[in-house]
Coordinates of C-alpha atoms in Angstrom, one line a residue:
M1 CA -91.8 44.5 -100.3
F2 CA -91.1 43.6 -96.7
T3 CA -87.7 43.2 -95.1
S4 CA -86.2 41.6 -92.0
R5 CA -87.7 42.1 -88.6
R6 CA -84.3 42.0 -86.9
S7 CA -82.7 44.9 -85.1
T8 CA -79.2 43.5 -85.5
S9 CA -78.0 40.6 -87.5
D10 CA -75.1 39.3 -89.6
E11 CA -77.7 38.0 -92.1
P12 CA -78.8 39.8 -95.3
A13 CA -81.5 42.3 -95.3
N14 CA -84.2 39.9 -96.5
S15 CA -85.5 37.5 -94.0
P16 CA -83.7 34.1 -93.9
H17 CA -87.0 32.4 -93.9
T18 CA -87.3 32.6 -97.7
A19 CA -90.4 30.5 -98.2
A20 CA -92.6 33.5 -97.3
P21 CA -91.7 37.2 -97.6
A22 CA -91.0 38.8 -94.3
R23 CA -92.9 41.8 -93.0
P24 CA -91.1 44.8 -91.3
A25 CA -91.9 43.7 -87.8
T26 CA -94.0 40.7 -88.2
G27 CA -96.2 38.4 -90.2
S28 CA -96.4 36.3 -93.4
G29 CA -97.0 37.0 -97.0
R30 CA -100.4 35.3 -96.6
S31 CA -101.3 37.5 -93.6
A32 CA -100.0 40.6 -95.3
G33 CA -101.9 39.8 -98.5
R34 CA -105.0 39.3 -96.4
A35 CA -104.5 42.6 -94.8
R36 CA -104.0 44.3 -98.1
A37 CA -107.2 42.7 -99.4
A38 CA -109.0 44.0 -96.4
V39 CA -107.7 47.5 -97.0
L40 CA -108.9 47.3 -100.7
A41 CA -112.3 46.0 -99.7
A42 CA -112.7 48.9 -97.2
A43 CA -111.4 51.6 -99.6
A44 CA -114.9 52.7 -100.4
T45 CA -115.4 53.7 -96.7
A46 CA -112.1 55.3 -96.2
L47 CA -113.3 58.9 -96.5
T48 CA -116.2 58.2 -94.1
L49 CA -113.9 56.6 -91.5
T50 CA -111.4 59.5 -91.8
A51 CA -114.2 61.9 -91.3
L52 CA -115.3 60.0 -88.2
G53 CA -111.8 60.3 -86.9
A54 CA -111.9 64.0 -87.2
A55 CA -115.5 64.8 -86.3
G56 CA -117.4 61.7 -85.3
T57 CA -117.4 59.7 -82.1
P58 CA -115.1 61.4 -79.5
A59 CA -111.7 60.0 -79.0
G60 CA -111.7 57.5 -76.1
A61 CA -115.3 56.5 -76.6
A62 CA -114.3 52.9 -76.9
A63 CA -110.7 52.3 -75.8
G64 CA -110.3 55.3 -73.5
V65 CA -106.9 55.4 -72.0
Q66 CA -104.3 53.6 -74.1
H67 CA -100.7 52.8 -73.8
V68 CA -98.0 53.1 -76.4
A69 CA -96.5 49.7 -77.2
V70 CA -93.3 49.8 -79.2
P71 CA -91.5 47.3 -81.4
A72 CA -88.1 48.4 -80.0
Y73 CA -86.0 46.8 -82.8
F74 CA -82.9 48.9 -82.0
D75 CA -79.7 47.6 -80.5
P76 CA -78.8 49.1 -77.1
S77 CA -75.2 48.1 -77.8
D78 CA -74.8 51.0 -80.3
S79 CA -75.1 54.7 -79.6
A80 CA -78.3 55.3 -81.6
G81 CA -80.0 52.2 -80.1
A82 CA -78.9 53.2 -76.6
T83 CA -80.4 56.6 -77.1
Y84 CA -83.8 55.2 -78.2
W85 CA -83.8 52.8 -75.2
N86 CA -83.0 55.6 -72.9
Q87 CA -86.0 57.6 -74.4
L88 CA -88.3 54.6 -73.7
E89 CA -87.1 54.4 -70.1
Q90 CA -87.6 58.2 -69.6
S91 CA -91.2 57.8 -70.9
G92 CA -92.0 55.7 -67.9
P93 CA -95.4 54.0 -67.8
G94 CA -96.6 55.9 -70.9
V95 CA -94.9 53.1 -72.8
G96 CA -96.8 50.1 -71.7
I97 CA -94.8 47.5 -73.7
A98 CA -91.5 47.3 -75.5
I99 CA -90.5 44.4 -77.7
A100 CA -86.8 43.5 -77.4
N101 CA -85.4 41.7 -80.5
P102 CA -81.7 41.0 -80.8
S103 CA -81.9 38.8 -83.9
N104 CA -85.5 37.6 -84.7
G105 CA -85.3 36.1 -81.3
P106 CA -83.1 36.0 -78.3
G107 CA -79.9 35.4 -80.3
T108 CA -77.3 32.8 -79.5
A109 CA -76.1 34.1 -76.1
A110 CA -77.0 36.7 -73.4
N111 CA -76.2 40.3 -74.3
S112 CA -75.3 42.5 -71.4
A113 CA -76.6 45.7 -73.2
Y114 CA -80.0 44.1 -73.6
A115 CA -80.0 42.9 -70.0
K116 CA -79.3 46.4 -68.9
A117 CA -82.0 47.9 -71.2
V118 CA -84.6 45.4 -70.0
K119 CA -83.8 46.1 -66.4
S120 CA -83.9 49.9 -66.8
A121 CA -87.1 50.0 -68.8
T122 CA -88.8 47.6 -66.3
A123 CA -87.7 49.8 -63.4
D124 CA -89.4 52.7 -65.1
G125 CA -92.7 51.0 -65.6
T126 CA -92.5 49.4 -69.1
K127 CA -93.1 45.7 -69.7
V128 CA -90.3 44.4 -71.9
I129 CA -91.2 41.2 -73.8
G130 CA -89.0 39.1 -76.0
Y131 CA -89.4 38.4 -79.7
V132 CA -90.0 34.8 -80.9
D133 CA -90.7 33.9 -84.5
T134 CA -93.4 31.2 -84.9
G135 CA -93.0 30.9 -88.6
Y136 CA -96.7 30.1 -89.1
F137 CA -95.6 26.7 -87.7
G138 CA -94.2 25.9 -91.1
T139 CA -97.6 26.0 -92.8
T140 CA -96.4 28.4 -95.4
G141 CA -93.2 26.5 -96.0
R142 CA -91.1 28.6 -93.7
T143 CA -88.2 26.7 -92.2
T144 CA -86.7 26.7 -88.7
R145 CA -83.1 27.9 -88.3
D146 CA -82.0 24.3 -89.0
G147 CA -84.0 24.0 -92.2
Q148 CA -87.1 22.1 -91.0
T149 CA -90.8 22.9 -91.7
S150 CA -92.7 20.4 -89.4
V151 CA -94.9 21.6 -86.6
A152 CA -92.8 19.6 -84.2
A153 CA -89.6 21.3 -85.3
W154 CA -91.2 24.8 -85.1
T155 CA -92.7 24.0 -81.6
A156 CA -89.3 22.9 -80.4
Q157 CA -87.6 26.0 -81.7
I158 CA -90.3 28.3 -80.2
N159 CA -90.1 26.7 -76.8
A160 CA -86.3 26.8 -76.8
D161 CA -86.4 30.5 -77.7
V162 CA -88.8 31.2 -74.9
A163 CA -86.6 29.3 -72.5
N164 CA -83.5 31.3 -73.6
W165 CA -85.3 34.6 -73.2
Y166 CA -86.2 33.8 -69.6
S167 CA -82.8 32.2 -68.8
W168 CA -80.9 35.2 -70.1
Y169 CA -83.2 38.1 -69.3
G170 CA -85.7 36.8 -66.7
P171 CA -83.4 38.1 -63.9
S172 CA -83.5 41.5 -65.5
G173 CA -87.3 41.6 -65.4
L174 CA -88.5 40.2 -68.7
A175 CA -92.3 40.4 -68.7
G176 CA -93.3 38.0 -71.4
I177 CA -93.1 36.9 -75.1
F178 CA -94.1 38.4 -78.4
F179 CA -95.0 35.6 -80.8
D180 CA -94.5 36.9 -84.3
D181 CA -95.5 35.5 -87.7
A182 CA -98.7 34.1 -86.3
L183 CA -101.5 32.5 -88.1
N184 CA -104.9 34.3 -87.9
D185 CA -107.5 31.6 -88.9
C186 CA -108.8 29.0 -86.7
G187 CA -107.8 26.1 -89.0
T188 CA -109.7 22.9 -89.6
N189 CA -111.1 21.7 -86.3
N190 CA -109.2 24.6 -84.6
A191 CA -105.9 23.1 -85.6
H192 CA -104.2 26.4 -86.1
V193 CA -105.4 28.2 -83.1
D194 CA -104.6 25.2 -81.0
L195 CA -100.9 25.6 -81.9
Y196 CA -100.9 29.1 -80.4
S197 CA -102.9 28.1 -77.4
G198 CA -100.3 25.3 -76.9
I199 CA -97.3 27.6 -76.8
N200 CA -99.2 30.1 -74.7
T201 CA -100.0 27.4 -72.1
T202 CA -96.4 26.1 -72.1
T203 CA -95.0 29.6 -71.7
K204 CA -97.3 30.5 -68.8
Q205 CA -96.8 27.2 -67.0
A206 CA -93.0 27.6 -67.2
H207 CA -93.1 31.3 -66.4
P208 CA -96.1 32.2 -64.3
G209 CA -97.3 35.7 -64.9
A210 CA -95.8 35.9 -68.4
L211 CA -97.5 38.4 -70.8
T212 CA -98.1 36.8 -74.2
V213 CA -98.8 38.5 -77.5
D214 CA -99.7 36.9 -80.9
N215 CA -99.0 39.0 -84.0
P216 CA -100.6 37.9 -87.3
G217 CA -100.4 41.6 -88.4
A218 CA -104.0 41.2 -89.6
P219 CA -107.3 40.5 -87.9
A220 CA -107.3 37.3 -86.0
D221 CA -110.5 35.1 -85.8
Q222 CA -112.3 35.3 -82.5
C223 CA -111.1 31.8 -81.7
Y224 CA -107.7 33.4 -80.8
S225 CA -109.3 35.5 -78.0
S226 CA -107.8 33.1 -75.4
A227 CA -104.7 32.1 -77.3
A228 CA -102.7 35.0 -76.0
D229 CA -103.2 38.0 -73.7
I230 CA -102.9 40.5 -76.5
L231 CA -103.4 40.3 -80.3
V232 CA -101.9 42.6 -82.9
M233 CA -104.9 43.1 -85.2
Y234 CA -103.4 45.7 -87.6
E235 CA -99.9 46.3 -88.9
G236 CA -99.5 48.6 -91.8
T237 CA -99.4 52.1 -93.1
Y238 CA -101.4 55.1 -92.0
A239 CA -102.9 55.4 -95.5
G240 CA -104.2 51.8 -95.1
Y241 CA -105.3 52.4 -91.5
T242 CA -107.7 55.2 -92.4
G243 CA -109.7 52.8 -94.6
W244 CA -109.4 49.7 -92.4
T245 CA -112.3 48.2 -90.5
P246 CA -111.7 46.0 -87.4
P247 CA -113.7 42.8 -87.0
A248 CA -116.9 43.1 -85.1
W249 CA -115.6 41.0 -82.2
E250 CA -112.8 43.4 -81.6
Q251 CA -115.0 46.5 -82.0
N252 CA -117.6 45.1 -79.5
S253 CA -115.2 43.6 -77.0
T254 CA -115.3 45.0 -73.4
D255 CA -111.5 44.5 -73.1
P256 CA -109.6 47.0 -75.2
G257 CA -106.4 45.7 -73.6
K258 CA -106.7 42.6 -75.8
F259 CA -105.9 44.6 -78.9
W260 CA -102.8 46.3 -80.4
H261 CA -102.4 48.3 -83.6
L262 CA -99.1 49.1 -85.3
V263 CA -99.2 52.0 -87.8
Y264 CA -96.2 53.1 -89.7
D265 CA -95.6 55.8 -92.3
T266 CA -97.7 58.2 -90.2
P267 CA -96.0 61.3 -91.6
T268 CA -97.3 64.3 -89.6
Q269 CA -98.6 65.1 -86.1
A270 CA -102.0 65.7 -87.6
A271 CA -101.9 62.2 -89.0
L272 CA -100.8 61.0 -85.6
D273 CA -103.8 62.7 -84.0
N274 CA -106.1 61.0 -86.4
T275 CA -104.5 57.6 -85.9
V276 CA -105.0 57.8 -82.1
T277 CA -108.6 58.9 -82.6
L278 CA -109.3 56.1 -85.0
S279 CA -107.5 53.5 -82.8
K280 CA -109.6 54.5 -79.8
Q281 CA -112.8 54.2 -81.8
R282 CA -111.6 50.8 -82.9
N283 CA -111.1 49.7 -79.4
A284 CA -107.3 49.3 -79.4
G285 CA -105.9 49.5 -75.9
Y286 CA -102.3 49.4 -77.3
L287 CA -101.0 51.6 -80.1
Y288 CA -97.8 52.5 -81.8
A289 CA -97.6 55.1 -84.6
T290 CA -94.4 56.2 -86.2
P291 CA -93.4 58.4 -89.2
D292 CA -90.7 55.8 -90.1
D293 CA -91.4 53.6 -93.1
L294 CA -90.2 50.6 -95.0
P295 CA -87.8 48.8 -95.3
N296 CA -87.9 48.7 -91.5
P297 CA -90.2 51.1 -89.7
W298 CA -89.3 49.7 -86.2
D299 CA -85.6 50.5 -86.1
T300 CA -86.1 54.1 -84.8
L301 CA -88.3 55.9 -82.3
P302 CA -90.2 59.1 -82.9
T303 CA -88.5 62.1 -81.1
G304 CA -89.3 65.6 -80.0
S305 CA -92.9 66.9 -80.2
Y306 CA -94.1 63.9 -82.2
W307 CA -93.2 61.5 -79.4
S308 CA -94.5 63.7 -76.6
Q309 CA -97.8 64.1 -78.5
E310 CA -98.1 60.4 -79.0
L311 CA -97.8 59.9 -75.3
S312 CA -100.2 62.7 -74.6
D313 CA -102.8 61.7 -77.2
T314 CA -102.9 58.1 -76.0
A315 CA -103.3 59.3 -72.4
G316 CA -100.9 56.6 -71.3
N317 CA -99.6 58.8 -68.5
S318 CA -103.0 59.5 -67.0

């Protein structure tokens, strides 16, 4: 079902990490399955939640002002990608975060087009963060680029990717790191969350002020609350989102800026309005909705009135 998360690559459409199916921007088959199960479990309340989005608690009652946060998986080296990056830059601080992703990570060398895009977006008020695949630390059988599955091998690759991001794009204003394909359960004796706390600490020690994001693409257990600055708690379709329920610890948090929702196949501006309303009720300080769909919903950017409405609805410019 899911395809590569890369914006550009010489590799085939399916993720090279074949042990677990890849999701469009992020996440594992296990996490995706858990998310689908959550959607099914919540299906009975879908109509109620949709009704609330239309007529219940006012938009902004929980999250208030949001910012759009975009998986910018388009290549600034080509004309279409350059146009999308220019659109992000012109949107200014309404776009709080953009994820740069040359090739499921920083790639093999610095790219001048990406350096320019990072610098320009940063100058216009957007925090650009670099994509790093964590591969669930090999717990699902996913291999590193050199074919290893051990925690040590994954840790080494992750830290090397972080170092390359900052070496190549730090001077352009890189703001942090997006840790994809993340686990979402604490693990026995917190073994899983400790892995993410570890790379978070290493990143922040080496690069003070770095913004960190973990993305399991499904609700993370509360033990992850200090494992990264932001957690992606939902990644899926609009149809699934209308019937989804966030965990209580997200809903009750006093810090909406901790949470990010990614909603694709949001086909109309009416659906966009409802997505924003629901996301604010669900306490998400960061949101991205797009009409784009599988196989890769993150390789374009909404344009025209849809985009201007998304910025307006989230009140990112206020």
